PDB file of C-alpha atoms in Angstrom:
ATOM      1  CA  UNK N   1      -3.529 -73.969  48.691  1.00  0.00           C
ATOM      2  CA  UNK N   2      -5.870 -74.116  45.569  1.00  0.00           C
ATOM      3  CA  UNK N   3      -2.292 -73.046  43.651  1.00  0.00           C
ATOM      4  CA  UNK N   4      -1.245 -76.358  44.970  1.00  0.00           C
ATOM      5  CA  UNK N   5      -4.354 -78.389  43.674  1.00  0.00           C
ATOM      6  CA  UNK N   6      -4.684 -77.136  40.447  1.00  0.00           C
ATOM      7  CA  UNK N   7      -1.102 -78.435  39.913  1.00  0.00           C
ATOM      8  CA  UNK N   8      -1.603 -81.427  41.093  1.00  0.00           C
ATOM      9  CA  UNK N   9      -4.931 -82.280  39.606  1.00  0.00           C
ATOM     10  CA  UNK N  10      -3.395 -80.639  36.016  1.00  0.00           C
ATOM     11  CA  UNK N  11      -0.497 -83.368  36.989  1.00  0.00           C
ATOM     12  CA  UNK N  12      -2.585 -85.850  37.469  1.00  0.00           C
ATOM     13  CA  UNK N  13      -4.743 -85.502  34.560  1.00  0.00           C
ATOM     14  CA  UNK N  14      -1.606 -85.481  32.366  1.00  0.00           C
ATOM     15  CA  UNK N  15      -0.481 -88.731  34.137  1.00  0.00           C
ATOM     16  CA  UNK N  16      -3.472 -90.092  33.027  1.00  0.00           C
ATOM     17  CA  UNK N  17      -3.482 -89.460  29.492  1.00  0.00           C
ATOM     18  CA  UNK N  18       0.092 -90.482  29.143  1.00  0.00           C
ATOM     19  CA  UNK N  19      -1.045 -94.166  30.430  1.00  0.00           C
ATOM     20  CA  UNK N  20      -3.958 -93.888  28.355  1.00  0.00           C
ATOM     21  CA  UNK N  21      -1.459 -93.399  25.183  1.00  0.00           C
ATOM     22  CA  UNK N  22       1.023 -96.297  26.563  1.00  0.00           C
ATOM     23  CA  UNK N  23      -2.163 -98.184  26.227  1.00  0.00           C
ATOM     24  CA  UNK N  24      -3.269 -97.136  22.703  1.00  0.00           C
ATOM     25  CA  UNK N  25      -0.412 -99.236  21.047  1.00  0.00           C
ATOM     26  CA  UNK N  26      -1.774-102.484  22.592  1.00  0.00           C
ATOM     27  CA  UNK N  27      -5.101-101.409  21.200  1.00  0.00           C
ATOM     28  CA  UNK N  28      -4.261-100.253  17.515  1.00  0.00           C
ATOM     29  CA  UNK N  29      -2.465-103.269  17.325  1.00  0.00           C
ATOM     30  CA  UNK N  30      -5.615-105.843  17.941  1.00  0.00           C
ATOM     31  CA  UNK N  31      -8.010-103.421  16.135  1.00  0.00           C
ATOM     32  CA  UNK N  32      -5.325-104.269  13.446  1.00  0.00           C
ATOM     33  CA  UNK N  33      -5.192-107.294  13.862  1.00  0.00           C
ATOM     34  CA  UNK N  34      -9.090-107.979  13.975  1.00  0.00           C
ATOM     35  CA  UNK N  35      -9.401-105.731  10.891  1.00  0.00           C
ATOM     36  CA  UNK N  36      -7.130-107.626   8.532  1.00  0.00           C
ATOM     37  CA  UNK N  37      -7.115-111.275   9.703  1.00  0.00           C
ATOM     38  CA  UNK N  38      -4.552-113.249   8.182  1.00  0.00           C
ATOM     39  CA  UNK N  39      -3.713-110.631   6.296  1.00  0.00           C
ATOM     40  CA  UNK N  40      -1.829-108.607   9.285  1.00  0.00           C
ATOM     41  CA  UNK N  41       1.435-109.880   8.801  1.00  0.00           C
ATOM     42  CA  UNK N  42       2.227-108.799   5.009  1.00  0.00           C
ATOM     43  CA  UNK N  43       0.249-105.603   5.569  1.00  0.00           C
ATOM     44  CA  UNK N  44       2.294-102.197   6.116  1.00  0.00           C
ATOM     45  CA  UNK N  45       0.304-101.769   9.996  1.00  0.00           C
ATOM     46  CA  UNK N  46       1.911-104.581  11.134  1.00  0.00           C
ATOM     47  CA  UNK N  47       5.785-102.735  10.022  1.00  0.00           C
ATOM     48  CA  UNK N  48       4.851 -99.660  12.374  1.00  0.00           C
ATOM     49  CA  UNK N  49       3.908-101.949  15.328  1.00  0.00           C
ATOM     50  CA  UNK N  50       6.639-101.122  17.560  1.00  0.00           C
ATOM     51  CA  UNK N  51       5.967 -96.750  17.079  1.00  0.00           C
ATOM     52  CA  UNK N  52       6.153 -96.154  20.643  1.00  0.00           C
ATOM     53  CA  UNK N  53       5.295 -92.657  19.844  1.00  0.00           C
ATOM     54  CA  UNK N  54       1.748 -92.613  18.845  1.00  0.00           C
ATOM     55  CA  UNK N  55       0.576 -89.080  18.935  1.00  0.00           C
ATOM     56  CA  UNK N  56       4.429 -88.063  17.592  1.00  0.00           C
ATOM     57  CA  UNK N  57       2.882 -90.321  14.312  1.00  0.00           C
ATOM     58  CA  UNK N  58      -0.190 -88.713  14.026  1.00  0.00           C
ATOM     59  CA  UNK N  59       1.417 -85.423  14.865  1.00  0.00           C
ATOM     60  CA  UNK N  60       3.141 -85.792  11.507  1.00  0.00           C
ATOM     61  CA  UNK N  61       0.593 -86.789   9.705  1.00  0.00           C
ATOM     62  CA  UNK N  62      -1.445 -83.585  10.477  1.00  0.00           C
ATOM     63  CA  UNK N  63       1.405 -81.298  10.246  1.00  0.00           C
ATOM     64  CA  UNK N  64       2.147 -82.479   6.822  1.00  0.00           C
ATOM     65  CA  UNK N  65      -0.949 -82.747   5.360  1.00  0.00           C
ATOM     66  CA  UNK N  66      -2.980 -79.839   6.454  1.00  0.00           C
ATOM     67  CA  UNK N  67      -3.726 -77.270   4.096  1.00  0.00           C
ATOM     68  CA  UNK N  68      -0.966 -73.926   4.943  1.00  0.00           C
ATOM     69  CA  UNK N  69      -3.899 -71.682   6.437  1.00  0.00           C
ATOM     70  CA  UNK N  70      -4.940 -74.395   9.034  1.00  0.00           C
ATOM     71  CA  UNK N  71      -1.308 -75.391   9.937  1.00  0.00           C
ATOM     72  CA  UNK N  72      -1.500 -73.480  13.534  1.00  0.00           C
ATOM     73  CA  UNK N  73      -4.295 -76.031  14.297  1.00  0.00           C
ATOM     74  CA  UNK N  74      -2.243 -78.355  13.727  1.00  0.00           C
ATOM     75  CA  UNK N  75      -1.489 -79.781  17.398  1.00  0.00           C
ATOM     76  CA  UNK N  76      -5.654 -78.969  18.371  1.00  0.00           C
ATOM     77  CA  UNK N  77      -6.807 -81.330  15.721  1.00  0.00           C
ATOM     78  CA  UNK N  78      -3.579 -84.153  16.632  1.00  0.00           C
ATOM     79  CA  UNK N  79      -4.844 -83.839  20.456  1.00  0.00           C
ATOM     80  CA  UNK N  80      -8.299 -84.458  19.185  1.00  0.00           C
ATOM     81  CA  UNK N  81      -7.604 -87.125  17.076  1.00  0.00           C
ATOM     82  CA  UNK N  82      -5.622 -88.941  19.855  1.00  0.00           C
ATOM     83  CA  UNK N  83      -8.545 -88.136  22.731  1.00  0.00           C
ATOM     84  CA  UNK N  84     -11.159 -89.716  20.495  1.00  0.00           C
ATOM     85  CA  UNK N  85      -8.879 -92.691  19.962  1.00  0.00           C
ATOM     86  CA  UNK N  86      -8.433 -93.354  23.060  1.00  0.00           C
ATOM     87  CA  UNK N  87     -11.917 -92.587  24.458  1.00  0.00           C
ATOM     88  CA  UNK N  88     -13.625 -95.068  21.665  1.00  0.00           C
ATOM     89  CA  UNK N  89     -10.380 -97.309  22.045  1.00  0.00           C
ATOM     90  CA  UNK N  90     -10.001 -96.846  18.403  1.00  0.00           C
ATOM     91  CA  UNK N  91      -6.406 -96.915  16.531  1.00  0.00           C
ATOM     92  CA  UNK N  92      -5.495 -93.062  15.903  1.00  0.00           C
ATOM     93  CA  UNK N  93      -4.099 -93.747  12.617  1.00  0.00           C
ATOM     94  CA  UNK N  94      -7.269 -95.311  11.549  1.00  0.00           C
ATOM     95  CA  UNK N  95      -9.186 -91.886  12.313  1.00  0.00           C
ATOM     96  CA  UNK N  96      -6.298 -90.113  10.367  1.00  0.00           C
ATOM     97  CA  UNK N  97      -6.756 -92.061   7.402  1.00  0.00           C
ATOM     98  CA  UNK N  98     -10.657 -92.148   7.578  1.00  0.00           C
ATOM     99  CA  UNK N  99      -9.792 -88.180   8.171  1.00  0.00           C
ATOM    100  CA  UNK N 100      -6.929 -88.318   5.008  1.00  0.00           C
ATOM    101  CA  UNK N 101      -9.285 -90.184   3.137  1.00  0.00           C
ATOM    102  CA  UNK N 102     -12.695 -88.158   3.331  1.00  0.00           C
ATOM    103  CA  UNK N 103     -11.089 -84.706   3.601  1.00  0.00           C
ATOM    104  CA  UNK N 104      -7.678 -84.596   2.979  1.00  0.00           C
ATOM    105  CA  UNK N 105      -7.373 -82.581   5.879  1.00  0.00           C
ATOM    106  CA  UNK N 106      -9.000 -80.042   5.048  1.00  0.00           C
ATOM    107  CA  UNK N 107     -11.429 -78.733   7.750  1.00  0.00           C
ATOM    108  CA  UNK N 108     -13.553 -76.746   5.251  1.00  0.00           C
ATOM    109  CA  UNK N 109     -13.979 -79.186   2.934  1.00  0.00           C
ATOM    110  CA  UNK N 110     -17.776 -79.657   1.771  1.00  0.00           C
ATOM    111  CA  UNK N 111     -18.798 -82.615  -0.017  1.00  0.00           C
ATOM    112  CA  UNK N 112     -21.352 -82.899  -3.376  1.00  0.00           C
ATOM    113  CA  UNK N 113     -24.084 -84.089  -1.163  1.00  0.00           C
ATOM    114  CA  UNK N 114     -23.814 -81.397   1.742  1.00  0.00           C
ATOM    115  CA  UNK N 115     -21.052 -83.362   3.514  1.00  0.00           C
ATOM    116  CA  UNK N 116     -18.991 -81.228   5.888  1.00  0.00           C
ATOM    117  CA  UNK N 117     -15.564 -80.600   7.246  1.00  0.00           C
ATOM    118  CA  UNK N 118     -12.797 -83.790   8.342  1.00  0.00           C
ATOM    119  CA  UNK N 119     -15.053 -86.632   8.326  1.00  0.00           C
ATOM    120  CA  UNK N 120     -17.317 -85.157   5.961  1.00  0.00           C
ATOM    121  CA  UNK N 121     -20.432 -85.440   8.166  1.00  0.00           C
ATOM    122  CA  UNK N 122     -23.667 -84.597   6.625  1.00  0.00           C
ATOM    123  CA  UNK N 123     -25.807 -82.130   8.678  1.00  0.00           C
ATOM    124  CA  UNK N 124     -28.639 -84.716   9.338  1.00  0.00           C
ATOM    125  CA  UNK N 125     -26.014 -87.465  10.813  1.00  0.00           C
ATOM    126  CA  UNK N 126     -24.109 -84.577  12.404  1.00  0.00           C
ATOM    127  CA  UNK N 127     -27.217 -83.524  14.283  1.00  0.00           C
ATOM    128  CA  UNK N 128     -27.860 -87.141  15.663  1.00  0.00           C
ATOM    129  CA  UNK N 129     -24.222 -87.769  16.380  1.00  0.00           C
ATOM    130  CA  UNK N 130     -24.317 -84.855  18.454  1.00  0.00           C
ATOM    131  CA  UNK N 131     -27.496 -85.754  20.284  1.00  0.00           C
ATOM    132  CA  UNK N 132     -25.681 -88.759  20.912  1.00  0.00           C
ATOM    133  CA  UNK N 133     -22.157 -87.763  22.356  1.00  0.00           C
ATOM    134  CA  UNK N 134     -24.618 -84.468  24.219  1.00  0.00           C
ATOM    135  CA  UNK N 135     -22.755 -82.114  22.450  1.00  0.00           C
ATOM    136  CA  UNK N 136     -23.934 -78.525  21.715  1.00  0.00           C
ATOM    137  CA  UNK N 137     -25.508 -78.933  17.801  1.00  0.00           C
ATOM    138  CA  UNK N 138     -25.098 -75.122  16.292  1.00  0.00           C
ATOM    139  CA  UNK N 139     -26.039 -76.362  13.276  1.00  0.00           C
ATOM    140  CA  UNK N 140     -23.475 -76.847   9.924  1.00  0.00           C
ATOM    141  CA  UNK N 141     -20.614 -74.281  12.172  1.00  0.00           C
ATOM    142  CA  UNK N 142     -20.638 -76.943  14.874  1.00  0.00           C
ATOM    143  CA  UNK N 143     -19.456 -79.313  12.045  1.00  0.00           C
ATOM    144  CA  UNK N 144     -17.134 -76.773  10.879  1.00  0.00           C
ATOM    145  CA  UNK N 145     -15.115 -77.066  14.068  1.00  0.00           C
ATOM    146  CA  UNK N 146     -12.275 -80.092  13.254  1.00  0.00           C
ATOM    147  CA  UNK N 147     -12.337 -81.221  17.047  1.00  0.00           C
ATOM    148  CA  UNK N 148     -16.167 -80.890  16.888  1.00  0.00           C
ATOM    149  CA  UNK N 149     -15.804 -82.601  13.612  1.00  0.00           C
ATOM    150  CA  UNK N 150     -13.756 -85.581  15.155  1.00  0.00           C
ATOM    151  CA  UNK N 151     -15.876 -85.901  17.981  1.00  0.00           C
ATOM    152  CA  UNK N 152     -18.528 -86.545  15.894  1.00  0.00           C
ATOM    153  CA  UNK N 153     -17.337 -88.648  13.646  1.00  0.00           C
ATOM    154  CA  UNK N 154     -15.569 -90.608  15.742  1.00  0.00           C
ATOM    155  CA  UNK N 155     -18.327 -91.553  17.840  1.00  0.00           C
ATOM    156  CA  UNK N 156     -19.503 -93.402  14.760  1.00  0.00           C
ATOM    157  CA  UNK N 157     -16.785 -95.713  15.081  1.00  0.00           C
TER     158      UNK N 157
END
């Protein structure tokens, strides 16, 4: 019988999150929308409106930008990415390119001022961030984590 449940509840859960993602294109697109005005219709977010496959985007974008050593962490960080999205109802390719943009995708990046890992969080605002979302702080290795990372900086968002 628990046999039974598990499946089900994993079922569930997976039902979920794939209405949660049918969801997220409705969502990037106002966020869009709201972001650049007037602007949205000669701007390259409105070309990729109809991408039904969201998490197949960011997917890519991960895969081909991650530094060779981290490429098996590939699909952890895209999952990440795509749960924050859609827990802050943010637009996923907006955390990859604040992600592309502070980091390059590189988890182990470390900034001039102390600024660590994806979102290039400084320890101070990583600490309060993770007060915030009441998530474990280990110090600087809990910002070396990419999905700890994410969380974080997402939250900020």
């Amino acid at each position: 019988m628990k046999g039974k449940f598990l499946i089900l509840s994993v079922f569930l859960q997976a039902s979920i999150f794939a209405l949660n993602l049918s969801n997220l294109n409705e969502i990037r697109i106002e966020h869009v929308k709201e972001l650049l005005g007037k602007n949205y219709g000669r701007s390259v977010a409105s070309v990729d409106v109809n991408h039904k496959d969201i998490k197949g985007l960011v997917s890519e974008t991960v895969s081909k930008t991650l530094p060779k050593k981290y490429k098996y962490k590939a699909s952890m960080i895209t999952n990440a990415i795509i749960a924050e999205a859609i827990k802050y109802e943010l637009d996923p390719v907006f955390l990859s390119a604040v992600i592309m943009n502070e980091s390059s995708f590189n988890p182990s990046a470390k900034g001039t001022s102390g600024e660590i890992g994806l979102m290039q969080i400084l320890p101070s605002t990583g600490k309060w961030m993770a007060k915030k979302i009441k998530m474990k702080w280990r110090g600087k290795r809990t910002l070396q984590n990419p999905v700890q990372n994410n969380q974080a900086g997402s939250c900020l968002y």
